[in-house]
Coordinates of C-alpha atoms and ligand atoms in Angstrom, one line a residue:
X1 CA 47.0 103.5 25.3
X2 CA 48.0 102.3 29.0
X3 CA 49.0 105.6 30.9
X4 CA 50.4 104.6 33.7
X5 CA 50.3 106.4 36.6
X6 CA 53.3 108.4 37.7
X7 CA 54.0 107.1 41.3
X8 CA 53.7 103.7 39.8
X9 CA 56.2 104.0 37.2
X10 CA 58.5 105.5 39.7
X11 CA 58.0 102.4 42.0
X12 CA 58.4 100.0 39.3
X13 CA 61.5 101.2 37.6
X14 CA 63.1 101.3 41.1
X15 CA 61.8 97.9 41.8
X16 CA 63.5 96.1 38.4
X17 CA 66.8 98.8 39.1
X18 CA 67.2 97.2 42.5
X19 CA 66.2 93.3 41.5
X20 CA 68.7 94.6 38.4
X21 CA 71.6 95.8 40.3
X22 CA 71.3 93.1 43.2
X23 CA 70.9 90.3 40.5
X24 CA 74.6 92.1 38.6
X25 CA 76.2 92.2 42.1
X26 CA 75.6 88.3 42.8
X27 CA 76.3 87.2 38.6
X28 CA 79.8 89.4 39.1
X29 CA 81.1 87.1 42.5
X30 CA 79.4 83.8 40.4
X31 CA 81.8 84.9 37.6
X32 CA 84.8 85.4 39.8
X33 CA 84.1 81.9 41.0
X34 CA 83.4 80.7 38.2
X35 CA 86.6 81.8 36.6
X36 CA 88.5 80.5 39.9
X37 CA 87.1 76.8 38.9
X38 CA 88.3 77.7 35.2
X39 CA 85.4 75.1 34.2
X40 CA 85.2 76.4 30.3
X41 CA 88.7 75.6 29.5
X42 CA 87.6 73.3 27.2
X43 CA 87.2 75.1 24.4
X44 CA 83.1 75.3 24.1
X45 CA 81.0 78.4 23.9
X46 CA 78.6 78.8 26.7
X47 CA 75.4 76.9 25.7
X48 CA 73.3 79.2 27.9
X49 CA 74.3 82.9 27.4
X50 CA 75.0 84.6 30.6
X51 CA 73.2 87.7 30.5
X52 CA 70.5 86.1 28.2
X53 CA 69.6 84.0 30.9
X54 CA 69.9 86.9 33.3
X55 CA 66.2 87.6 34.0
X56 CA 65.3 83.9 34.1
X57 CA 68.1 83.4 36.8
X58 CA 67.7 86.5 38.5
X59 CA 63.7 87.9 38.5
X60 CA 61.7 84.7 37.1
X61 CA 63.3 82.5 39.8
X62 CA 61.9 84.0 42.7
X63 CA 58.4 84.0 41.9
X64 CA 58.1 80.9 39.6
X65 CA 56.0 79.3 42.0
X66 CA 53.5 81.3 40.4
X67 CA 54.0 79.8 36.5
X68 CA 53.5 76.7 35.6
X69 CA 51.2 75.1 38.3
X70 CA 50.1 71.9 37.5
X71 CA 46.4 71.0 37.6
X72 CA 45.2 67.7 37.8
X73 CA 41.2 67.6 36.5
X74 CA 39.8 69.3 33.4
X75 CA 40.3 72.9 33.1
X76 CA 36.5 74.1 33.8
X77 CA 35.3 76.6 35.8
X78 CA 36.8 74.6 39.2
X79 CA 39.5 72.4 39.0
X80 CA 42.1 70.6 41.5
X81 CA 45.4 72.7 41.4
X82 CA 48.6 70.4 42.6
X83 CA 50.1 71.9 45.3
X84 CA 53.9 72.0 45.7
X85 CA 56.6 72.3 47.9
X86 CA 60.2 73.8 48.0
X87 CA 62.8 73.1 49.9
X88 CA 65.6 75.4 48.0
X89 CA 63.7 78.6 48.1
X90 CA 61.3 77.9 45.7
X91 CA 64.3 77.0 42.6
X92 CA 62.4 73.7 42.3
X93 CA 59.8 72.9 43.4
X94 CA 58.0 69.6 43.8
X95 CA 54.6 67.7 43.4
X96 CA 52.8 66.4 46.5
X97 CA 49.8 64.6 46.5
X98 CA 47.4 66.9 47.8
X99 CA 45.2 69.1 45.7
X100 CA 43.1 72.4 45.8
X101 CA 39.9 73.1 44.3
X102 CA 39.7 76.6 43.1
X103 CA 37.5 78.9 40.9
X104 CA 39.7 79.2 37.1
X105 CA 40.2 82.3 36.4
X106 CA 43.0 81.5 33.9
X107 CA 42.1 78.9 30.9
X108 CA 40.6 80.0 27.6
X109 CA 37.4 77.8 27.9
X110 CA 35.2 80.4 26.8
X111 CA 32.5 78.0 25.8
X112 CA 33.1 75.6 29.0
X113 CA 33.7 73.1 26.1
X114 CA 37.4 72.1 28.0
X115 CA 35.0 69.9 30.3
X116 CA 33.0 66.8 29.6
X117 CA 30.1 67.4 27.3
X118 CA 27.2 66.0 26.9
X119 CA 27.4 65.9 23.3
X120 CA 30.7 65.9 22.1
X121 CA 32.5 63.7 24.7
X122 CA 30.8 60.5 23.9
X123 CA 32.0 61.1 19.9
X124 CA 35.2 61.9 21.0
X125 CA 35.0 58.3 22.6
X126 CA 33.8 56.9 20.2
X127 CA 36.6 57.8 17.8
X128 CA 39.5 57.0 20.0
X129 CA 37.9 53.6 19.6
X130 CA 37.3 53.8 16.0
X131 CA 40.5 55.4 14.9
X132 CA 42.8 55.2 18.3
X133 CA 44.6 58.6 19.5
X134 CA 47.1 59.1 16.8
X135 CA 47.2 59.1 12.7
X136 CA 51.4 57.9 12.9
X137 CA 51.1 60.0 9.4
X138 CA 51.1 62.8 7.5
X139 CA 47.8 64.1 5.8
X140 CA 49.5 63.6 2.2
X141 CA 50.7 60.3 3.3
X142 CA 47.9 58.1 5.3
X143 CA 47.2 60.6 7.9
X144 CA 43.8 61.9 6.7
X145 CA 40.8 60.5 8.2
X146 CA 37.3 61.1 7.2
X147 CA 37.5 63.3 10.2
X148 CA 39.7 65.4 9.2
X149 CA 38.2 66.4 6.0
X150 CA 34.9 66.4 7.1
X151 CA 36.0 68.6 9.8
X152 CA 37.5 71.3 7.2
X153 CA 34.6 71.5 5.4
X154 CA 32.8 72.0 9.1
X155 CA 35.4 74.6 9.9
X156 CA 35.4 76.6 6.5
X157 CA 31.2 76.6 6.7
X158 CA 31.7 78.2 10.5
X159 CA 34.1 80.8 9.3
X160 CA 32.2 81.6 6.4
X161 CA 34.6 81.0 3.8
X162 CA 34.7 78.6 0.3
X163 CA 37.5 75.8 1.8
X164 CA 39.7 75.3 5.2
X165 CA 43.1 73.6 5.9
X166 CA 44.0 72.0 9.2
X167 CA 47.0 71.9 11.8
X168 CA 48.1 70.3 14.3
X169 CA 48.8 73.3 16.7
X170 CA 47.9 76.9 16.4
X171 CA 51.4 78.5 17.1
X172 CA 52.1 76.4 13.7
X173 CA 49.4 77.8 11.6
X174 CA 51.1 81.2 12.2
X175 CA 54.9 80.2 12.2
X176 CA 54.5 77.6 9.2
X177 CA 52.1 79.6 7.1
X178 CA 53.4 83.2 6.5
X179 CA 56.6 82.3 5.2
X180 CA 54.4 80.3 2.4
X181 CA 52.1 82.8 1.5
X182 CA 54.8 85.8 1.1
X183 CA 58.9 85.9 1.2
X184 CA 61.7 88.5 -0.5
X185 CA 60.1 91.4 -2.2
X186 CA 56.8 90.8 -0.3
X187 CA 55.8 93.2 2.9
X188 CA 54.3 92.0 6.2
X189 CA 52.1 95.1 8.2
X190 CA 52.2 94.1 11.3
X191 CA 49.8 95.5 14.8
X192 CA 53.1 96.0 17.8
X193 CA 51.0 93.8 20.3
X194 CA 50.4 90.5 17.7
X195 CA 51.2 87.5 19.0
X196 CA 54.5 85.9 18.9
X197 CA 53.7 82.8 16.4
X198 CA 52.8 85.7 13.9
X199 CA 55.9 87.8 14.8
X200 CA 58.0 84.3 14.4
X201 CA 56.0 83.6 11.2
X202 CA 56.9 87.3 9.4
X203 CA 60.3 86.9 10.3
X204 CA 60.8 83.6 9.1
X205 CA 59.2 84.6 5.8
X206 CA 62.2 86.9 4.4
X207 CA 59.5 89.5 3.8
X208 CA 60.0 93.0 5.3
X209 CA 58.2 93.9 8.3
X210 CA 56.9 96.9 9.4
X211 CA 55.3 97.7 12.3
X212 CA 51.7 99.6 12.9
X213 CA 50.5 100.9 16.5
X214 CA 48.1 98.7 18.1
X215 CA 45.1 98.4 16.7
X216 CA 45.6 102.5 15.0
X217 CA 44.0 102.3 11.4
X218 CA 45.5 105.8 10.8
X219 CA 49.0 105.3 11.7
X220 CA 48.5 101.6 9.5
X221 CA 47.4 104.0 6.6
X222 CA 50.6 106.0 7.3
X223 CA 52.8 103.2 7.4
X224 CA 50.5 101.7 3.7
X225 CA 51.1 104.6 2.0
X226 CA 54.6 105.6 3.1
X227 CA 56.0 101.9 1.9
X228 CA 53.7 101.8 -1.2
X229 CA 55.4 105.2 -2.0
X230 CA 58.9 103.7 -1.3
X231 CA 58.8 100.0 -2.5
X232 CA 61.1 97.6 -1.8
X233 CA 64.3 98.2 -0.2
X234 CA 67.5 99.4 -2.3
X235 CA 65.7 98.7 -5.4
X236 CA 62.6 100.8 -5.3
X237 CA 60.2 98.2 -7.2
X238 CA 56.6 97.9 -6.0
X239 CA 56.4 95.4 -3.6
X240 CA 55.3 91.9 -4.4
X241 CA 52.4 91.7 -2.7
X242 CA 51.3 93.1 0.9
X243 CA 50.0 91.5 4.0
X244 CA 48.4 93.7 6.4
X245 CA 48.5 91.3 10.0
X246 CA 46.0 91.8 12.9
X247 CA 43.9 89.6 15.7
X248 CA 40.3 89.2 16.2
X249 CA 40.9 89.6 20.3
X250 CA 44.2 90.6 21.8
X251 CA 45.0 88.3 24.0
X252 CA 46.5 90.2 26.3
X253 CA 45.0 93.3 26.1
X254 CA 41.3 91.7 25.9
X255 CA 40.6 94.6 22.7
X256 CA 38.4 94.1 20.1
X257 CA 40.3 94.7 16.6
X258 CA 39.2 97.4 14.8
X259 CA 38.6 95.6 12.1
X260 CA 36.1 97.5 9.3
X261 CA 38.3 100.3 9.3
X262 CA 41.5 98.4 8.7
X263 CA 39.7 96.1 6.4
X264 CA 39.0 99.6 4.6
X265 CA 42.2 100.9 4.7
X266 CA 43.5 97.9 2.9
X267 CA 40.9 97.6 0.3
X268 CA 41.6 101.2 -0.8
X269 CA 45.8 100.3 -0.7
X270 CA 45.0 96.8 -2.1
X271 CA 46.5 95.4 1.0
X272 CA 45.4 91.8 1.3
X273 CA 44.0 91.2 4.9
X274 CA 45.0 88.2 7.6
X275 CA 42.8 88.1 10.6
X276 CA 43.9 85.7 13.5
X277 CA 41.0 84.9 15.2
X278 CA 41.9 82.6 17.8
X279 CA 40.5 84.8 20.8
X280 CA 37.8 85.4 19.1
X281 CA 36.2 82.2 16.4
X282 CA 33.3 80.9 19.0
X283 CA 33.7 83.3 21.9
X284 CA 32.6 86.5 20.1
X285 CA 29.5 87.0 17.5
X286 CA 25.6 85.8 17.8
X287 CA 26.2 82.7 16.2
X288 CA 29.4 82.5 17.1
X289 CA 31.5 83.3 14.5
X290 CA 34.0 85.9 15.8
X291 CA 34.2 89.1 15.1
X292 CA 33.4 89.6 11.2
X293 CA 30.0 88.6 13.0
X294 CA 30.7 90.9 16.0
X295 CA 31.6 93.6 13.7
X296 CA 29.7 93.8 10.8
X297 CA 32.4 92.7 8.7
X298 CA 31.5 90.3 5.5
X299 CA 34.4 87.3 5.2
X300 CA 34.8 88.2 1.9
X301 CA 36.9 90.9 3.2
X302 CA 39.3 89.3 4.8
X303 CA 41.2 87.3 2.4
X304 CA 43.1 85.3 4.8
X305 CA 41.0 84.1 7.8
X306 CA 43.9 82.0 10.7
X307 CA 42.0 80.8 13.9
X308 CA 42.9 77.9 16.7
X309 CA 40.8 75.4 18.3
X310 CA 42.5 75.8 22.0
X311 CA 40.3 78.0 23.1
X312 CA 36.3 78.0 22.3
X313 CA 36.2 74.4 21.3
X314 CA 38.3 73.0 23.9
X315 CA 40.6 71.1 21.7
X316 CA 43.9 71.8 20.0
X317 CA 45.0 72.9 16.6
X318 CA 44.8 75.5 14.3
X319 CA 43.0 76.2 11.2
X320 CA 43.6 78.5 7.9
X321 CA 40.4 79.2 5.6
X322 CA 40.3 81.4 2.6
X323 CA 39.2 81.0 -1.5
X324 CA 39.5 77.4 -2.8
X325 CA 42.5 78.3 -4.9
X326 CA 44.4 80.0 -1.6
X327 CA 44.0 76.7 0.5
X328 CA 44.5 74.3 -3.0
X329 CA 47.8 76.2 -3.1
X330 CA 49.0 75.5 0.6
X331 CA 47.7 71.5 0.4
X332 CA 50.4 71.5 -2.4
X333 CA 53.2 74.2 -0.7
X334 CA 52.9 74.7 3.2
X335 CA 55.3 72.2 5.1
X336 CA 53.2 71.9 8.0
X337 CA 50.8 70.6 6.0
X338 CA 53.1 67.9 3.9
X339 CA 55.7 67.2 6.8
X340 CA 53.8 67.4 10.0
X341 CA 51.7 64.2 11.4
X342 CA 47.9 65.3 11.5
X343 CA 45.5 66.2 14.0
X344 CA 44.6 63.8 16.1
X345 CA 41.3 62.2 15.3
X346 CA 39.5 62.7 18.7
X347 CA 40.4 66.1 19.1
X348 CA 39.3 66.4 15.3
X349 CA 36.1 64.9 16.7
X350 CA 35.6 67.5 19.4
X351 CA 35.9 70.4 17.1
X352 CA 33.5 68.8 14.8
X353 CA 31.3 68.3 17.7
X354 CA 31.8 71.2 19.8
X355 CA 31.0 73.7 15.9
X356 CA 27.4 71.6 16.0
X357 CA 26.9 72.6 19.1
X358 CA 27.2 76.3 18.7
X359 CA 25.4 75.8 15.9
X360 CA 22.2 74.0 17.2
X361 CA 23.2 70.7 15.0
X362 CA 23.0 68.8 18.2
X363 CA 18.9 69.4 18.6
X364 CA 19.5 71.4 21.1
X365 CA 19.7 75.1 22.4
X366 CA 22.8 74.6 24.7
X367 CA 25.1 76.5 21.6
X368 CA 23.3 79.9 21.9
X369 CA 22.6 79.5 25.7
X370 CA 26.6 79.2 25.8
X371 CA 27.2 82.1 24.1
X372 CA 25.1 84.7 25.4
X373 CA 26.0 83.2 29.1
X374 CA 29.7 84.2 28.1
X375 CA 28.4 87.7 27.0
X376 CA 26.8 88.4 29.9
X377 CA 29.1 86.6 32.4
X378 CA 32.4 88.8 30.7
X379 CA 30.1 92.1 30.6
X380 CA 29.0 91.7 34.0
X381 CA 32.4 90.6 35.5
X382 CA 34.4 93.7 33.4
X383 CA 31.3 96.3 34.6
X384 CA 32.0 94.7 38.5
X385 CA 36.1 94.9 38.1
X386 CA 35.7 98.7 36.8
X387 CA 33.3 99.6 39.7
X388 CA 36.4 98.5 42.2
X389 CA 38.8 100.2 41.0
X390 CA 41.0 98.2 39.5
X391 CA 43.0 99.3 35.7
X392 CA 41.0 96.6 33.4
X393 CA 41.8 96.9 29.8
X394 CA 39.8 95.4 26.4
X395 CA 36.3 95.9 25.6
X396 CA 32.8 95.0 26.7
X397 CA 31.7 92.0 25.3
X398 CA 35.5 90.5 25.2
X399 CA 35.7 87.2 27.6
X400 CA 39.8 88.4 28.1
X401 CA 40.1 91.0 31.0
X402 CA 44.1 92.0 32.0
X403 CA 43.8 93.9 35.0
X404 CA 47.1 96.0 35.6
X405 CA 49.5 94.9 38.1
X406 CA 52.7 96.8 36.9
X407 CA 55.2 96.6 40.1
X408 CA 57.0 93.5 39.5
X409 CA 56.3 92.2 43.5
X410 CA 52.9 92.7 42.8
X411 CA 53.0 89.7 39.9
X412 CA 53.5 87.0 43.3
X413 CA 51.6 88.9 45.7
X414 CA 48.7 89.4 44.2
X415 CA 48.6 85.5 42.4
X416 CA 49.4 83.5 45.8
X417 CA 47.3 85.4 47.8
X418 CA 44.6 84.4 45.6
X419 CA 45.4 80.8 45.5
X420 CA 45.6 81.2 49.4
X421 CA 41.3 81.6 48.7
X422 CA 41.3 79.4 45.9
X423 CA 41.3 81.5 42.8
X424 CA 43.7 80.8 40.2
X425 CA 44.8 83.5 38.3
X426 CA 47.0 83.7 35.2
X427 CA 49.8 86.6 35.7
X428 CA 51.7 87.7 33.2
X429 CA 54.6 89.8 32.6
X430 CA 58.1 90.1 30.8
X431 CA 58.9 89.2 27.9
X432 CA 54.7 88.1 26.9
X433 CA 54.2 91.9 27.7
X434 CA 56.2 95.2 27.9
X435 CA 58.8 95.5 31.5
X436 CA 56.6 97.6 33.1
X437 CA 52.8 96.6 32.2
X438 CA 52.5 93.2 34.1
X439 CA 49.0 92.0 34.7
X440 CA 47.0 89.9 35.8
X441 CA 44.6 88.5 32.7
X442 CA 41.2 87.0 33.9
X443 CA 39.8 84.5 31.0
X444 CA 36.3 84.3 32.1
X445 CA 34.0 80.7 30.3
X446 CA 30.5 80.4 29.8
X447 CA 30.9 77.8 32.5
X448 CA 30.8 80.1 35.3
X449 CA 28.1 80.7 37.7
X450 CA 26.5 83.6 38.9
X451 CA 27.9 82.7 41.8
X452 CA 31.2 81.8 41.1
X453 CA 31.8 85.2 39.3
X454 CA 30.8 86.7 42.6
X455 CA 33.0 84.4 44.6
X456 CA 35.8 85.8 42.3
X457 CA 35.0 89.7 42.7
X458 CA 35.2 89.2 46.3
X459 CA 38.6 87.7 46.5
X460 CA 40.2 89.8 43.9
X461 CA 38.7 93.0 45.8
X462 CA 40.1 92.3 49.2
X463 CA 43.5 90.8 47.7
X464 CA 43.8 94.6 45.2
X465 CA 43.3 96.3 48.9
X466 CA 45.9 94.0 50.1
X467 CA 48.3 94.4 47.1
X468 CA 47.6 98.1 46.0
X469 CA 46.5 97.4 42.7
X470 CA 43.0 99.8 42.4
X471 CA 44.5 102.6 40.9
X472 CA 41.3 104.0 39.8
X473 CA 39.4 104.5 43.0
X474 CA 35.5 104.1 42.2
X475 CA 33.9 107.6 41.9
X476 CA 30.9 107.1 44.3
X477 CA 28.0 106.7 42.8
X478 CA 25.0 108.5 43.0
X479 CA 23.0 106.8 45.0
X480 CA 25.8 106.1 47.2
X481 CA 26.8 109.0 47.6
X482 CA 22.9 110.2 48.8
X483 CA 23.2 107.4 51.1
X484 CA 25.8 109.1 52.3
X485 CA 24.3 112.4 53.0
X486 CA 21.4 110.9 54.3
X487 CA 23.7 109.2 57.3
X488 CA 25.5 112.4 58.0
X489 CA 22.4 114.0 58.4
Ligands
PLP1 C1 46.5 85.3 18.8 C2 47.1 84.0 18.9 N1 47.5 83.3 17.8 C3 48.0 82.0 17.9 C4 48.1 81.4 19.1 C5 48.6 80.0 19.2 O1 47.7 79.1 19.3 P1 47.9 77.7 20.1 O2 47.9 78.0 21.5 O3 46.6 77.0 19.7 O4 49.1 77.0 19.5 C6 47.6 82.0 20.3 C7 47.7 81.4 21.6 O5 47.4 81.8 22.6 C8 47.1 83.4 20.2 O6 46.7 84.0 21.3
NAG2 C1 58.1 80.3 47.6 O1 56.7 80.2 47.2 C2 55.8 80.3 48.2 C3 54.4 80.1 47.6 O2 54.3 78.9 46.9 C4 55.9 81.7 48.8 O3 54.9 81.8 49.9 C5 57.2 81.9 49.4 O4 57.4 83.2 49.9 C6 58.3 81.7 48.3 N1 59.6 81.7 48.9 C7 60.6 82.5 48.4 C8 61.9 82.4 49.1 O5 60.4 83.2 47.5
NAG3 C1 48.2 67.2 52.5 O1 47.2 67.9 53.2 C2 47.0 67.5 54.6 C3 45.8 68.2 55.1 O2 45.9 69.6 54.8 C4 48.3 67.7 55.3 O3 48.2 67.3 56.7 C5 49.5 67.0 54.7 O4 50.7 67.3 55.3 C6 49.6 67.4 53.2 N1 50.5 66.6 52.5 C7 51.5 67.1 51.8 C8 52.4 66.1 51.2 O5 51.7 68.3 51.7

């Protein structure tokens, strides 16, 4: 639970009350005038809502030059951030030609494998020339490749289960695959911070949806055995079957899932289990394998296992693995699979590529060195972030570390002035998290230095004394605080 503190809430209700009422005051004189030029007598409905577009218009606006930058070299641990200009107050903004390097604090590289590779990158060459960039297919029709199915039976031997299925994009797997594997009658459990591909997916599925609090296996037991007891709506059947919905990470909350107790909680309710891994497959585990590995949890548990390739393995798409006779099913059902052009060979290549890796395949030790660099690179930087001050949420051992922001002027402040010493940050705020818990969310990559972590401790300490954002000030330590004594004496 985020408790925030009480000056802070104060602050940053009056801060979105004042951007709120200020934004209202302008929107009523632009509707005036706008009814003054009478432009909608044509008989259309607005295509933009007014007040739906309220926050973009009046809040995201002003600080969009923090969103969205665009980077020009590959996203490892340094890379060339376009700079832009403005000349309407920052509404649009424009490209130049010049370039900063900075430190990435942002991307999901966990395993550096977003940069060239020794390994991987000349396959990945060498099938754009075997098999060019795009299938121009779908994988019933002639879009699959030997790649592609070599590459399932790679991914469903990572993951530890009988067979795979591949997509295209990870947002997809979610979205596209819910609504196949339950509908009407059927029951979705659902953690309050998943991500919104799954949230998308539920509702698109028909089923009902309830909700569980973050990562709490005794309020999902509530919620289990309060629906089992009342079935389906009006009716009062059993439901049809339920799905119990969590992630391996949260991305942006950097937590671990509680995942054997949930896992135990459904067995005993008969609750089938679908884990999204995509924080987690090759970040987390000692081979590797996310957090069943992390855990203690055997796959066989987990009868639906979702995961993406956008982060660890530095490609893109999304994969589903489960029994033979689950994935059989969705080859033959799931529209993303039958409608949807496939994955494009070379970044089928680098998953393929990037999985041997991590698992020694390649000859070498560079897979393990990669992940227990990530451990120690994420434990250290958390262990360094705490000891400043600063409200870091997640878990040791998670590479995703929010640090709390809340005041909505703190979102710009703190992100430009740490582009000003070239560290890119990722901020994030409404609607990816609650109105008043905006943070900042460091992704940190095996790819980073010693050096460069230290680097980035240095600028985001004297840029949270700058913006006010330590709201736990260190306790001194011991040794300190003899120092201490020692030079007062
Ligand atoms: C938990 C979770 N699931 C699914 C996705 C979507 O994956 P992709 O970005 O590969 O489309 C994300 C993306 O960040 C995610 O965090
Ligand atoms: C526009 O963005 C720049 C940073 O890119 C910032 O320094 C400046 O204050 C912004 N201007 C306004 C009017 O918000
Ligand atoms: C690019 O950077 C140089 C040196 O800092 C500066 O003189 C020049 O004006 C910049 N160009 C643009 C288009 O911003």
């Amino acid at each position: 639970m985020i408790t925030i503190p009480y000056i802070t809430a104060l602050t940053t209700y009056f801060s979105y009350g004042l951007l709120f009422a200020f934004g209202q005051f302008r929107d009523f004189f632009r509707k005036i005038f706008d009814w003054c030029r009478a432009s909608n007598l044509e008989g259309y409905a607005p295509i933009c809502l007014g007040l739906e577009d309220f926050y973009i218009r009046r809040l995201y606006l002003r600080i969009q030059d923090c969103f969205g930058r665009p980077i020009s070299s590959p996203p490892d641990a340094w890379f060339d951030v376009v700079e832009r200009v403005s000349y309407d107050c920052n509404k649009t903004l424009k490209r130049t030609s010049n370039t900063t390097r900075c430190l990435n604090l942002g991307s999901y590289n966990y395993l550096g494998f977003a940069a060239a590779d020794e390994y991987c990158t000349p396959r990945v060459i060498e099938t754009l020339k075997k098999f060019s960039s795009g299938t121009c297919s779908a994988r019933v029709e002639g879009g699959s490749t030997s790649i592609h199915t070599e590459m399932e039976e790679c991914v469903a031997d990572f993951v530890g289960k009988p067979a795979a299925l591949i997509f295209g994009m990870g947002y997809v797997t979610n979205s596209a695959i819910l609504p196949v594997l339950i509908g009407k009658g059927g029951l979705i459990i659902s953690d309050s911070l998943n991500h919104n591909s799954i949230v998308n997916g539920a509702r698109g599925s028909g089923a009902s949806i309830r909700v569980f609090q973050h990562n709490t296996p005794s309020h999902l037991e509530n919620v289990l055995r309060e629906q089992i007891a009342l079935g389906q709506p009006r009716t009062h059947r059993p439901w049809k079957k339920i799905i119990v919905v969590v992630e391996g990470i949260y991305s942006m909350e950097g937590e671990l899932c509680k995942l054997p107790e949930i896992v135990a909680i459904c067995k005993k309710y008969r609750a089938y289990v679908y884990l999204d891994e995509a924080h987690s497959i090759g970040a987390v585990g000692k081979t590797g394998r996310g957090v069943c590995e992390l855990l203690g949890v055997d796959t066989s548990d987990i009868d639906v296992m979702m995961g993406t390739f956008t982060k660890s393995f530095g490609s893109c798409g999304g994969y589903i693995a489960g029994s033979k006779e689950l994935i059989q099913y969705l080859k033959y059902t799931c529209p993303a699979h039958l409608y949807a052009t496939s994955l494009s060979p070379p970044a089928a290549q680098q998953i393929i590529s990037s999985i041997k890796v991590i698992l020694g395949e390649d000859g070498s030790n560079r897979g393990a060195q990669k992940l227990a660099r990530i451990r120690e690179n994420s434990n250290f930087f958390r262990s360094e972030l705490q000891k400043m001050g600063f409200e870091v949420l997640g878990d040791n051992d998670s590479p995703v570390m929010p640090i709390m922001l809340y005041n909505p002027a703190k979102i710009p402040a703190f992100s430009r002035e740490c582009l000003k010493q070239n560290v890119a940050v990722v901020t994030v705020a409404f609607p990816a998290t609650p109105l008043l818990l905006a943070r900042a969310r460091i992704c940190i990559s095996a790819s980073h230095t010693r050096e460069d972590l230290i680097k980035a401790l240095e600028v985001i300490g004297n840029v949270g004394d700058l913006v006010g954002i330590k709201y736990f000030p260190a306790e001194p330590k011991k040794h300190e605080l003899e120092e201490g004594r020692a030079k007062q004496e």
